[in-house]
Coordinates of C-alpha atoms in Angstrom, one line a residue:
Chain S
X2 CA -0.1 -0.3 -0.5
X3 CA 1.5 3.3 -0.9
X4 CA 2.2 6.1 1.5
X5 CA 0.1 8.1 -1.1
X6 CA -2.8 6.4 0.4
X7 CA -2.3 6.5 3.7
X8 CA -1.7 10.2 3.6
X9 CA -5.3 10.6 1.7
X10 CA -7.1 7.9 4.1
X11 CA -5.8 9.5 7.4
X12 CA -7.2 7.8 10.4
X13 CA -8.9 11.5 11.0
X14 CA -10.7 11.6 7.9
X15 CA -12.1 7.8 8.6
X16 CA -13.2 9.3 12.2
X17 CA -15.2 12.0 10.5
X18 CA -16.5 9.5 7.5
X19 CA -17.7 6.8 10.2
X20 CA -18.9 9.4 12.7
X21 CA -19.9 12.4 10.6
X22 CA -20.1 16.0 13.0
X23 CA -23.1 17.9 12.4
X24 CA -25.0 15.2 9.9
X25 CA -29.0 16.2 10.0
X26 CA -31.2 19.0 8.9
X27 CA -31.7 22.3 10.4
X28 CA -35.1 22.4 10.6
X29 CA -36.3 26.4 11.5
X30 CA -35.3 29.1 9.3
X31 CA -31.9 27.9 7.6
X32 CA -30.2 28.1 4.2
X33 CA -30.9 25.4 2.0
X34 CA -28.5 24.6 -0.4
X35 CA -28.7 21.5 -2.4
X36 CA -25.9 20.7 -4.6
X37 CA -24.3 17.6 -6.5
X38 CA -21.3 16.7 -8.4
X39 CA -22.3 15.6 -11.5
X40 CA -19.5 13.3 -12.8
X41 CA -19.9 10.9 -9.7
X42 CA -22.9 11.5 -8.4
X43 CA -22.5 12.5 -4.8
X44 CA -24.9 14.8 -3.2
X45 CA -25.0 17.3 -0.7
X46 CA -27.7 19.0 1.3
X47 CA -26.4 21.9 3.4
X48 CA -28.0 24.1 6.1
X49 CA -26.6 26.7 7.6
X50 CA -28.1 29.1 10.3
X51 CA -26.9 32.8 9.8
X52 CA -27.4 35.7 12.2
X53 CA -26.0 39.1 12.4
X54 CA -23.5 37.9 9.6
X55 CA -22.2 34.8 11.6
X56 CA -22.9 30.9 11.0
X57 CA -24.5 30.0 13.7
X58 CA -24.8 26.7 13.1
X59 CA -24.3 23.8 9.9
X60 CA -25.4 20.8 9.5
X61 CA -25.2 18.6 6.2
X62 CA -27.2 15.5 4.8
X63 CA -26.1 13.7 1.3
X64 CA -24.3 10.9 0.0
X65 CA -20.6 10.4 -1.4
X66 CA -17.2 8.8 -0.9
X67 CA -15.4 8.9 2.3
X68 CA -13.4 12.2 1.4
X69 CA -16.4 13.8 0.3
X70 CA -18.2 12.9 3.7
X71 CA -15.6 13.6 6.1
X72 CA -14.5 16.8 4.3
X73 CA -18.9 18.0 4.5
X74 CA -18.4 16.9 8.6
X75 CA -14.7 19.0 8.7
X76 CA -16.4 22.0 7.1
X77 CA -19.6 22.4 9.2
X78 CA -17.3 22.4 12.0
X79 CA -14.8 24.9 11.3
X80 CA -17.3 27.7 10.0
X81 CA -19.8 27.0 12.9
X82 CA -19.4 30.3 14.6
X83 CA -17.4 32.0 12.2
X84 CA -18.0 35.4 10.5
X85 CA -19.3 35.1 6.8
X86 CA -16.5 36.5 5.2
X87 CA -14.3 34.6 7.3
X88 CA -16.0 31.4 6.2
X89 CA -15.3 32.2 2.6
X90 CA -11.5 33.0 3.6
X91 CA -11.5 29.7 5.0
X92 CA -12.9 28.1 1.8
X93 CA -10.4 29.5 -0.1
X94 CA -7.4 28.6 2.1
X95 CA -8.9 24.9 1.7
X96 CA -8.8 25.4 -1.8
X97 CA -5.5 26.7 -2.1
X98 CA -5.1 23.5 -0.1
X99 CA -6.4 20.9 -2.4
X100 CA -4.8 22.3 -5.0
X101 CA -1.3 22.2 -3.6
X102 CA -0.6 25.5 -3.3
X103 CA 1.3 27.1 -0.6
X104 CA -1.7 27.9 2.3
X105 CA -2.2 30.4 4.9
X106 CA -2.1 28.1 8.2
X107 CA -2.0 30.9 10.5
X108 CA -5.0 32.8 10.1
X109 CA -7.3 30.4 11.4
X110 CA -7.2 27.2 13.4
X111 CA -7.7 24.7 10.7
X112 CA -7.8 21.2 13.2
X113 CA -8.9 18.6 11.4
X114 CA -9.0 20.1 8.0
X115 CA -5.4 20.0 7.8
X116 CA -5.4 16.0 7.4
X117 CA -7.0 16.2 4.1
X118 CA -4.2 17.8 2.6
X119 CA -3.1 14.2 0.8
X120 CA -6.0 14.8 -1.3
X121 CA -4.0 17.5 -3.4
X122 CA -2.1 14.6 -4.6
X123 CA -5.1 12.7 -5.8
X124 CA -6.5 15.3 -8.8
X125 CA -9.7 12.9 -9.6
X126 CA -10.6 13.3 -6.1
X127 CA -10.6 17.2 -5.0
X128 CA -13.8 17.5 -6.4
X129 CA -15.2 15.1 -4.0
X130 CA -13.2 17.4 -1.3
X131 CA -14.4 20.6 -2.2
X132 CA -18.2 19.9 -3.2
X133 CA -19.2 20.7 1.0
X134 CA -17.0 23.9 0.8
X135 CA -18.6 25.3 -2.6
X136 CA -21.9 24.3 -1.3
X137 CA -21.4 26.8 2.1
X138 CA -20.3 29.6 -0.4
X139 CA -23.2 29.6 -2.2
X140 CA -25.3 29.6 0.6
X141 CA -23.4 32.6 2.4
X142 CA -24.1 34.3 -1.1
X143 CA -20.7 34.4 -2.5
X144 CA -21.5 34.6 -6.8
X145 CA -20.3 31.6 -8.2
X146 CA -16.4 31.8 -9.4
X147 CA -14.8 30.3 -12.7
X148 CA -13.2 27.1 -11.8
X149 CA -9.7 27.8 -10.6
Chain Q
X11 CA -3.9 -15.7 -31.0
X12 CA -4.6 -15.7 -27.8
X13 CA -5.6 -12.6 -25.6
X14 CA -1.4 -12.4 -24.1
X15 CA -0.8 -12.1 -28.1
X16 CA -3.2 -9.9 -28.7
X17 CA -2.3 -7.7 -25.6
X18 CA 1.3 -7.4 -27.2
X19 CA -0.5 -5.1 -29.7
X20 CA -1.0 -2.7 -27.5
X21 CA 1.7 -0.5 -26.4
X22 CA 0.2 1.6 -24.3
X23 CA -0.8 -1.5 -22.1
X24 CA 3.2 -1.9 -21.6
X25 CA 3.8 0.4 -18.7
X26 CA 3.7 0.9 -14.8
X27 CA 1.1 2.8 -13.1
X28 CA 1.8 4.1 -9.4
X29 CA 4.6 1.5 -9.8
X30 CA 2.4 -1.4 -10.8
X31 CA 2.0 -3.2 -14.1
X32 CA -1.1 -1.3 -15.5
X33 CA -4.3 -3.7 -15.7
X34 CA -6.9 -1.4 -17.5
X35 CA -10.3 -2.5 -17.1
X36 CA -11.9 0.3 -18.1
X37 CA -12.4 -0.2 -21.8
X38 CA -16.4 0.8 -21.9
X39 CA -15.2 4.2 -21.3
X40 CA -12.8 4.0 -24.6
X41 CA -10.8 1.1 -25.4
X42 CA -7.1 1.3 -26.1
X43 CA -5.6 1.6 -29.7
X44 CA -3.3 -1.5 -31.2
X45 CA -0.4 -0.1 -32.9
X46 CA -2.4 -1.1 -36.6
X47 CA -4.3 1.8 -35.7
X48 CA -1.4 4.3 -34.2
X49 CA 0.4 3.7 -37.5
X50 CA -2.5 4.5 -40.0
X51 CA -3.1 7.7 -38.5
X52 CA 0.9 8.3 -38.1
X53 CA 1.1 7.5 -42.0
X54 CA -1.8 9.7 -42.7
X55 CA -0.3 12.7 -41.1
X56 CA 3.0 11.9 -42.4
X57 CA 2.3 10.8 -46.3
X58 CA -1.0 11.7 -47.6
X59 CA -3.0 14.3 -45.6
X60 CA -4.9 16.3 -47.6
X61 CA -8.7 17.6 -47.8
X62 CA -11.5 15.6 -49.5
X63 CA -13.2 15.8 -52.3
X64 CA -12.0 18.9 -53.6
X65 CA -8.2 18.8 -54.3
X66 CA -7.5 17.7 -58.0
X67 CA -3.7 17.1 -56.7
X68 CA -2.6 13.9 -55.8
X69 CA -2.5 13.6 -52.2
X70 CA -6.4 14.9 -52.1
X71 CA -7.0 12.0 -54.1
X72 CA -5.1 9.8 -51.8
X73 CA -7.0 11.2 -49.1
X74 CA -10.3 10.9 -50.6
X75 CA -9.6 7.2 -51.2
X76 CA -8.4 6.8 -47.6
X77 CA -11.6 8.5 -46.1
X78 CA -14.3 7.0 -48.8
X79 CA -12.6 3.7 -48.3
X80 CA -13.0 3.6 -44.8
X81 CA -16.6 4.2 -45.3
X82 CA -16.7 1.1 -47.3
X83 CA -15.0 -0.9 -44.8
X84 CA -18.0 0.6 -42.2
X85 CA -20.7 -0.4 -44.4
X86 CA -19.1 -4.1 -44.5
X87 CA -18.5 -3.8 -41.0
X88 CA -22.1 -3.6 -40.1
X89 CA -24.1 -5.2 -42.6
X90 CA -25.4 -1.8 -44.5
X91 CA -26.7 -2.0 -48.0
X92 CA -25.1 0.8 -49.4
X93 CA -22.2 3.4 -48.3
X94 CA -24.8 6.0 -48.7
X95 CA -25.9 4.8 -45.3
X96 CA -23.0 5.7 -43.4
X97 CA -22.2 9.0 -42.0
X98 CA -19.7 10.0 -40.4
X99 CA -20.3 11.7 -37.1
X100 CA -18.1 12.9 -34.2
X101 CA -19.8 10.0 -31.9
X102 CA -22.4 8.1 -30.8
X103 CA -23.8 11.2 -29.2
X104 CA -23.5 13.2 -32.2
X105 CA -25.4 10.2 -34.3
X106 CA -28.2 10.1 -32.1
X107 CA -28.3 13.5 -32.0
X108 CA -28.9 13.9 -36.0
X109 CA -31.6 11.6 -36.1
X110 CA -33.4 13.6 -33.1
X111 CA -32.7 17.0 -34.4
X112 CA -33.4 16.0 -37.9
X113 CA -36.0 13.2 -37.9
X114 CA -37.4 13.7 -34.7
X115 CA -38.5 17.3 -34.7
X116 CA -39.7 17.2 -38.2
X117 CA -42.0 14.3 -38.1
X118 CA -43.2 14.0 -34.6
X119 CA -46.1 16.3 -32.9
X120 CA -48.1 16.5 -29.9
X121 CA -49.8 13.6 -29.6
X122 CA -46.6 11.2 -30.4
X123 CA -44.8 9.0 -28.1
X124 CA -41.0 8.1 -27.9
X125 CA -40.2 5.4 -26.6
X126 CA -36.8 4.5 -24.4
X127 CA -35.4 2.2 -21.3
X128 CA -34.3 3.6 -18.0
X129 CA -31.4 1.8 -18.8
X130 CA -30.2 4.3 -21.9
X131 CA -27.1 6.7 -21.5
X132 CA -27.6 9.6 -21.2
X133 CA -27.1 10.3 -25.1
X134 CA -30.2 8.2 -25.8
X135 CA -32.0 9.7 -23.4
X136 CA -31.6 13.9 -23.4
X137 CA -32.0 14.1 -26.9
X138 CA -35.6 12.9 -27.1
X139 CA -36.0 14.4 -24.0
X140 CA -35.3 17.6 -26.2
X141 CA -37.5 16.6 -28.8
X142 CA -40.5 15.5 -27.0
X143 CA -40.5 19.3 -24.8
X144 CA -39.8 21.1 -28.7
X145 CA -42.8 19.2 -30.5
X146 CA -45.0 18.1 -27.5
X147 CA -44.3 14.4 -27.8
X148 CA -44.4 12.0 -25.4
X149 CA -41.5 10.3 -23.8
X150 CA -42.2 6.7 -22.8
X151 CA -40.0 4.4 -20.8
X152 CA -40.0 0.3 -21.4
X153 CA -40.1 -1.2 -17.4
X154 CA -37.2 -3.3 -16.6
X155 CA -37.2 -6.9 -15.1
X156 CA -35.7 -6.8 -11.6
X157 CA -32.7 -8.7 -13.0
X158 CA -32.2 -5.3 -15.9
X159 CA -33.3 -6.9 -18.7
X160 CA -36.3 -6.1 -21.2
X161 CA -39.5 -8.7 -21.1
X162 CA -40.9 -8.4 -24.8
X163 CA -44.3 -8.2 -23.2
X164 CA -43.3 -5.0 -21.5
X165 CA -42.4 -3.9 -25.0
X166 CA -45.7 -4.9 -26.8
X167 CA -47.6 -3.0 -23.9
X168 CA -45.2 0.2 -23.8
X169 CA -45.2 0.7 -27.6
X170 CA -48.4 2.0 -29.1
X171 CA -49.7 2.9 -32.9
X172 CA -48.7 6.4 -31.3
X173 CA -45.3 5.6 -31.0
X174 CA -43.1 7.1 -33.6
X175 CA -39.5 6.3 -32.5
X176 CA -38.2 3.3 -30.6
X177 CA -34.8 4.4 -29.3
X178 CA -32.8 1.4 -26.9
X179 CA -29.2 0.7 -26.3
X180 CA -28.1 -2.9 -28.0
X181 CA -25.7 -3.3 -24.9
X182 CA -25.7 -1.8 -21.7
X183 CA -22.7 -0.2 -20.6
X184 CA -23.8 -0.8 -16.3
X185 CA -26.2 -3.9 -16.4
X186 CA -24.1 -5.4 -19.3
X187 CA -27.7 -6.8 -20.5
X188 CA -27.9 -7.6 -24.3
X189 CA -31.7 -6.5 -25.4
X190 CA -33.1 -8.4 -28.1
X191 CA -33.0 -5.4 -31.0
X192 CA -34.3 -7.6 -34.0
X193 CA -37.6 -8.6 -31.9
X194 CA -37.8 -4.9 -30.6
X195 CA -37.6 -3.4 -33.9
X196 CA -40.3 -5.8 -35.1
X197 CA -42.6 -4.6 -32.3
X198 CA -41.4 -1.0 -33.3
X199 CA -42.4 -1.4 -37.1
X200 CA -45.8 -3.4 -36.4
X201 CA -46.7 0.1 -34.8
X202 CA -45.8 2.2 -37.9
X203 CA -42.5 3.6 -35.4
X204 CA -38.8 3.5 -36.4
X205 CA -36.2 1.9 -34.7
X206 CA -33.1 3.5 -33.1
X207 CA -30.3 1.9 -31.6
X208 CA -27.2 3.0 -29.7
X209 CA -24.7 0.8 -30.6
X210 CA -22.0 2.1 -28.5
X211 CA -21.4 -1.0 -26.5
X212 CA -22.5 -3.6 -29.1
X213 CA -20.0 -2.6 -32.1
X214 CA -16.9 -3.4 -31.0
X215 CA -17.6 -6.6 -29.2
X216 CA -20.2 -8.4 -31.3
X217 CA -20.7 -9.2 -35.0
X218 CA -23.7 -6.3 -36.1
X219 CA -26.0 -6.7 -39.3
X220 CA -28.1 -3.7 -39.3
X221 CA -30.2 -5.5 -42.4
X222 CA -30.6 -8.7 -39.9
X223 CA -31.8 -6.2 -36.6
X224 CA -33.8 -4.5 -39.4
X225 CA -33.4 -1.4 -37.7
X226 CA -33.9 2.2 -39.0
X227 CA -31.0 4.0 -37.4
X228 CA -27.6 2.9 -35.8
X229 CA -25.1 4.4 -33.7
X230 CA -21.6 3.7 -32.6
X231 CA -18.4 5.1 -31.9
X232 CA -14.8 4.6 -32.9
X233 CA -13.1 4.9 -30.0
X234 CA -15.0 2.0 -27.7
X235 CA -13.5 0.0 -30.4
X236 CA -9.7 0.4 -31.0
X237 CA -10.2 3.5 -33.2
X238 CA -9.4 7.0 -32.5
X239 CA -11.4 9.4 -30.7
X240 CA -13.7 12.0 -32.4
X241 CA -15.3 9.7 -35.3
X242 CA -18.5 7.9 -35.4
X243 CA -21.1 6.3 -37.6
X244 CA -24.8 6.7 -38.4
X245 CA -26.2 4.4 -39.9
X246 CA -29.7 5.0 -41.5
X247 CA -32.3 3.5 -44.2
X248 CA -31.5 5.2 -47.4
X249 CA -35.2 6.2 -47.7
X250 CA -35.6 7.6 -44.5
X251 CA -32.0 9.3 -44.7
X252 CA -32.8 11.0 -47.9
X253 CA -36.2 12.4 -46.9
X254 CA -34.3 14.0 -43.6
X255 CA -32.8 17.4 -43.5
X256 CA -29.2 18.0 -42.7
X257 CA -28.6 19.4 -39.3
X258 CA -25.2 21.2 -40.2
X259 CA -24.8 23.3 -43.2
X260 CA -21.8 24.3 -44.7
X261 CA -19.0 23.4 -47.1
X262 CA -18.7 19.7 -48.2
X263 CA -22.4 19.0 -47.9
X264 CA -23.5 21.5 -50.8
X265 CA -24.5 21.0 -54.3
X266 CA -25.5 24.6 -55.6
X267 CA -25.2 27.8 -53.3
X268 CA -27.4 30.6 -54.2
X269 CA -27.7 34.1 -52.6
X270 CA -31.1 33.0 -51.0
X271 CA -31.5 29.2 -51.6
X272 CA -28.8 26.1 -51.7
X273 CA -29.5 22.7 -52.4
X274 CA -27.4 19.6 -51.0
X275 CA -25.6 17.0 -51.9
X276 CA -26.4 13.6 -52.6
X277 CA -26.0 11.1 -49.4
X278 CA -24.1 10.5 -47.6
X279 CA -22.6 14.0 -48.0
X280 CA -25.7 16.0 -47.2
X281 CA -25.0 15.2 -43.5
X282 CA -21.0 15.9 -43.0
X283 CA -20.8 19.3 -43.3
X284 CA -17.4 20.7 -42.8
X285 CA -14.1 19.6 -43.6
X286 CA -14.9 16.2 -42.5
X287 CA -13.1 13.7 -39.7
X288 CA -10.4 12.3 -42.1
X289 CA -7.7 11.0 -40.1
X290 CA -10.7 9.3 -37.8
X291 CA -12.5 7.8 -40.7
X292 CA -8.6 6.4 -41.6
X293 CA -8.1 5.3 -37.7
X294 CA -11.5 3.7 -37.5
X295 CA -10.9 2.1 -41.1
X296 CA -7.7 0.7 -39.6
X297 CA -9.7 -0.3 -36.5
X298 CA -12.1 -2.3 -38.0
X299 CA -9.3 -4.3 -40.3
X300 CA -8.0 -5.5 -36.9
X301 CA -10.8 -6.6 -35.7
X302 CA -12.0 -8.0 -38.4
X303 CA -8.4 -10.1 -38.5
X304 CA -9.1 -11.3 -35.1
X305 CA -12.4 -11.8 -35.6
X306 CA -15.3 -10.3 -33.6
X307 CA -17.0 -14.0 -32.7
X308 CA -13.7 -14.5 -30.9
X309 CA -13.8 -11.1 -29.1
X310 CA -16.9 -11.8 -28.0
X311 CA -16.3 -15.8 -26.5
X312 CA -13.2 -14.2 -25.1
X313 CA -14.9 -11.5 -23.3
X314 CA -17.8 -14.0 -22.0
X315 CA -15.1 -16.2 -20.5
X316 CA -13.4 -13.1 -18.6
X317 CA -17.1 -11.9 -17.5
X318 CA -18.1 -15.3 -16.1
X319 CA -14.9 -15.8 -14.4
X320 CA -15.3 -12.3 -13.2
X321 CA -18.8 -13.0 -11.6
X322 CA -17.1 -16.4 -10.2
X323 CA -14.4 -14.6 -8.9
X324 CA -16.1 -11.5 -7.2
X325 CA -18.7 -14.1 -5.8
X326 CA -16.1 -15.8 -3.4
X327 CA -15.7 -12.1 -1.8
X328 CA -18.1 -11.0 1.1
X329 CA -20.3 -8.1 0.9
X330 CA -20.0 -8.1 -2.8
X331 CA -23.4 -6.8 -4.8
X332 CA -23.4 -7.2 -8.5
X333 CA -25.6 -5.2 -10.6
X334 CA -27.2 -6.6 -14.1
X335 CA -28.2 -10.3 -15.3
X336 CA -26.3 -13.6 -15.3
X337 CA -25.9 -13.5 -18.8
X338 CA -23.9 -10.6 -19.7
X339 CA -21.2 -9.0 -22.2
X340 CA -18.1 -8.0 -20.8
X341 CA -18.3 -5.7 -17.8
X342 CA -19.4 -6.0 -14.1
X343 CA -20.3 -3.1 -12.5
X344 CA -20.7 -3.8 -8.5
X345 CA -20.4 -2.2 -5.2
X346 CA -18.5 -3.3 -1.8
X347 CA -20.4 -2.9 1.4
X348 CA -19.1 -0.1 3.3
X349 CA -16.5 1.5 0.8
X350 CA -17.8 3.9 -1.9
X351 CA -17.1 3.3 -5.3
X352 CA -14.5 6.4 -5.3
X353 CA -12.7 4.7 -2.8
X354 CA -12.8 1.3 -4.3
X355 CA -11.3 3.1 -7.7
X356 CA -8.7 5.3 -6.1
X357 CA -7.1 1.9 -3.9
X358 CA -7.2 0.0 -7.2
X359 CA -5.9 2.8 -9.3
X360 CA -2.9 2.8 -6.8
X361 CA -2.4 -0.8 -7.4
X362 CA -1.8 0.2 -11.0
X363 CA -5.9 -1.3 -12.0
X364 CA -8.3 1.5 -14.2
X365 CA -11.8 1.2 -13.0
X366 CA -14.7 3.5 -13.6
X367 CA -16.5 4.6 -10.5
X368 CA -19.7 7.0 -11.0
X369 CA -22.9 7.2 -12.4
X370 CA -21.8 6.1 -15.4
X371 CA -23.7 8.6 -17.6
X372 CA -26.9 6.8 -16.7
X373 CA -28.5 8.8 -13.7
X374 CA -32.2 7.1 -14.6
X375 CA -30.3 3.9 -13.8
X376 CA -28.9 4.4 -10.9
X377 CA -32.0 5.4 -9.5
X378 CA -33.4 2.6 -10.8
X379 CA -31.1 0.4 -9.2
X380 CA -31.6 2.5 -5.8
X381 CA -27.5 3.6 -5.7
X382 CA -25.9 7.0 -6.3
X383 CA -22.8 5.2 -7.9
X384 CA -21.4 2.4 -8.5
X385 CA -18.1 0.7 -9.9
X386 CA -17.6 -0.8 -13.3
X387 CA -14.4 -3.2 -14.6
X388 CA -15.2 -3.6 -18.2
X389 CA -13.2 -6.2 -20.6
X390 CA -11.9 -6.2 -23.9
X391 CA -10.0 -8.7 -26.1
X392 CA -6.6 -7.3 -24.7
X393 CA -7.5 -8.4 -21.3
X394 CA -6.6 -11.7 -19.6
X395 CA -7.7 -13.8 -16.2
X396 CA -4.7 -12.4 -14.9
X397 CA -6.2 -9.0 -15.3
X398 CA -9.1 -10.2 -13.6
X399 CA -6.7 -11.8 -10.6
X400 CA -5.2 -8.6 -9.7
X401 CA -8.7 -6.8 -9.9
X402 CA -9.6 -9.2 -7.2
X403 CA -6.3 -9.1 -4.9
X404 CA -7.4 -5.3 -5.3
X405 CA -10.5 -5.3 -4.4
X406 CA -9.4 -7.3 -1.4
X407 CA -6.9 -4.6 -0.2
X408 CA -9.5 -2.0 -0.4
X409 CA -11.7 -4.3 1.9
X410 CA -9.0 -4.7 4.5
X411 CA -8.2 -1.3 4.1
X412 CA -11.4 0.1 4.9
X413 CA -12.5 -3.0 7.3
X414 CA -11.1 -1.2 10.1
X415 CA -13.0 1.6 9.6
X416 CA -16.2 0.0 10.2

């Protein structure tokens, strides 16, 4: 088994896959975003509660591979309590990480998210990891960008 | 010759991927190319690249001979009556779209029906959705049996006197089902409908005879049958094609051009606007020569053995779901319990094994199967039982790798 594969499927990722955090739906007054990855069939339903420009809570539901579900779980954890603009900045940092670029690991506590850095070695899987983040961006009203 | 010798003719297969010998099990997506096809393309570009049908010069004549010679090879390959019935297209998708846009848009109206099946590839669904939307016709589906086959009784019950078009794939790219096209065509004709066949997954693997099938249109792609990408074929019965309008207008397809009006060339060229896919057609011709040399019956027999062996080996593993009927073409679509197909494909790739994971351009079928994605191993003449052994070993690794998670 290659070490790249071990970097991809780190223990903490498997833990989020097996025990997803914030799985479910926020029922009352939540922003609901449905997004799918048309090339593979992964889908996510993200519900966000945003108050006074701050993400009070985030939950996700959906189907997908270990990487997409673990990433969704980590994303909901990371953005909870963040002002919307910081959540969007964090998404940008995450995309840099996915592309294998240098990324800002000082402005925010990246926590578990850093475990996903191995995904950058697997170009076919980057879209799995970014799905939940794209959904979050759409939810908080960031206009859609061209693919980086 | 055996598969071990056939595979030596495919240079790409002789390489390592992620430090392991490449095991290519994704031929239903696209096949690899034998050296004969690669050399035919190389020779064309090195020796006689030129535009067709117009140059008086020698290269132009050679290119035209190569291009039109390929058309004759295609005619023979699928048993068509005339080369006028062989239209070169960009691939199966463009071929079906041509029928939809030209025949469908002109001949259907409200109250008419188009009949397809839930197992179709998106390229044999969406063109018909568009025809239905524009013309007001209804798109109907023949229900599937639980094992993913079609019962002719259901065809009889779905196709009515209002049906104008029946369009069905000959072989399913997901289930491996081999559909009874000849019988379905007879039912279509009895009701006054035309029969369209998506042959993308059949033409590369079995002898097709369009006159025996009695289909009205037949579409397939070169790249799934050892040929280059970017070229495919639309076969249509001459009487129908003659009555149809072109869908692309411009150079190559015209007879006379006036300031306000123009007229078209005769068949098949009226459907081939613009400089055609010359190298592609020559490459397709070389692929046909190659396949006929091996013998499509031998290809089919070999894939049958591989599919049975794969099914047998897969049944040794716990927690495997196999989709589709027992009797099948050379592919196996499956899922492992607790391991998502993407993860299966990534682990296999790390072992040098290429399989497909996803919805296989068949979202309605995924819904019917009640899954979001599946993994698929598909075989061709260059695959061997050793490939399947490596595949099984890779699956065992994937199960072990993810086994500790759940």
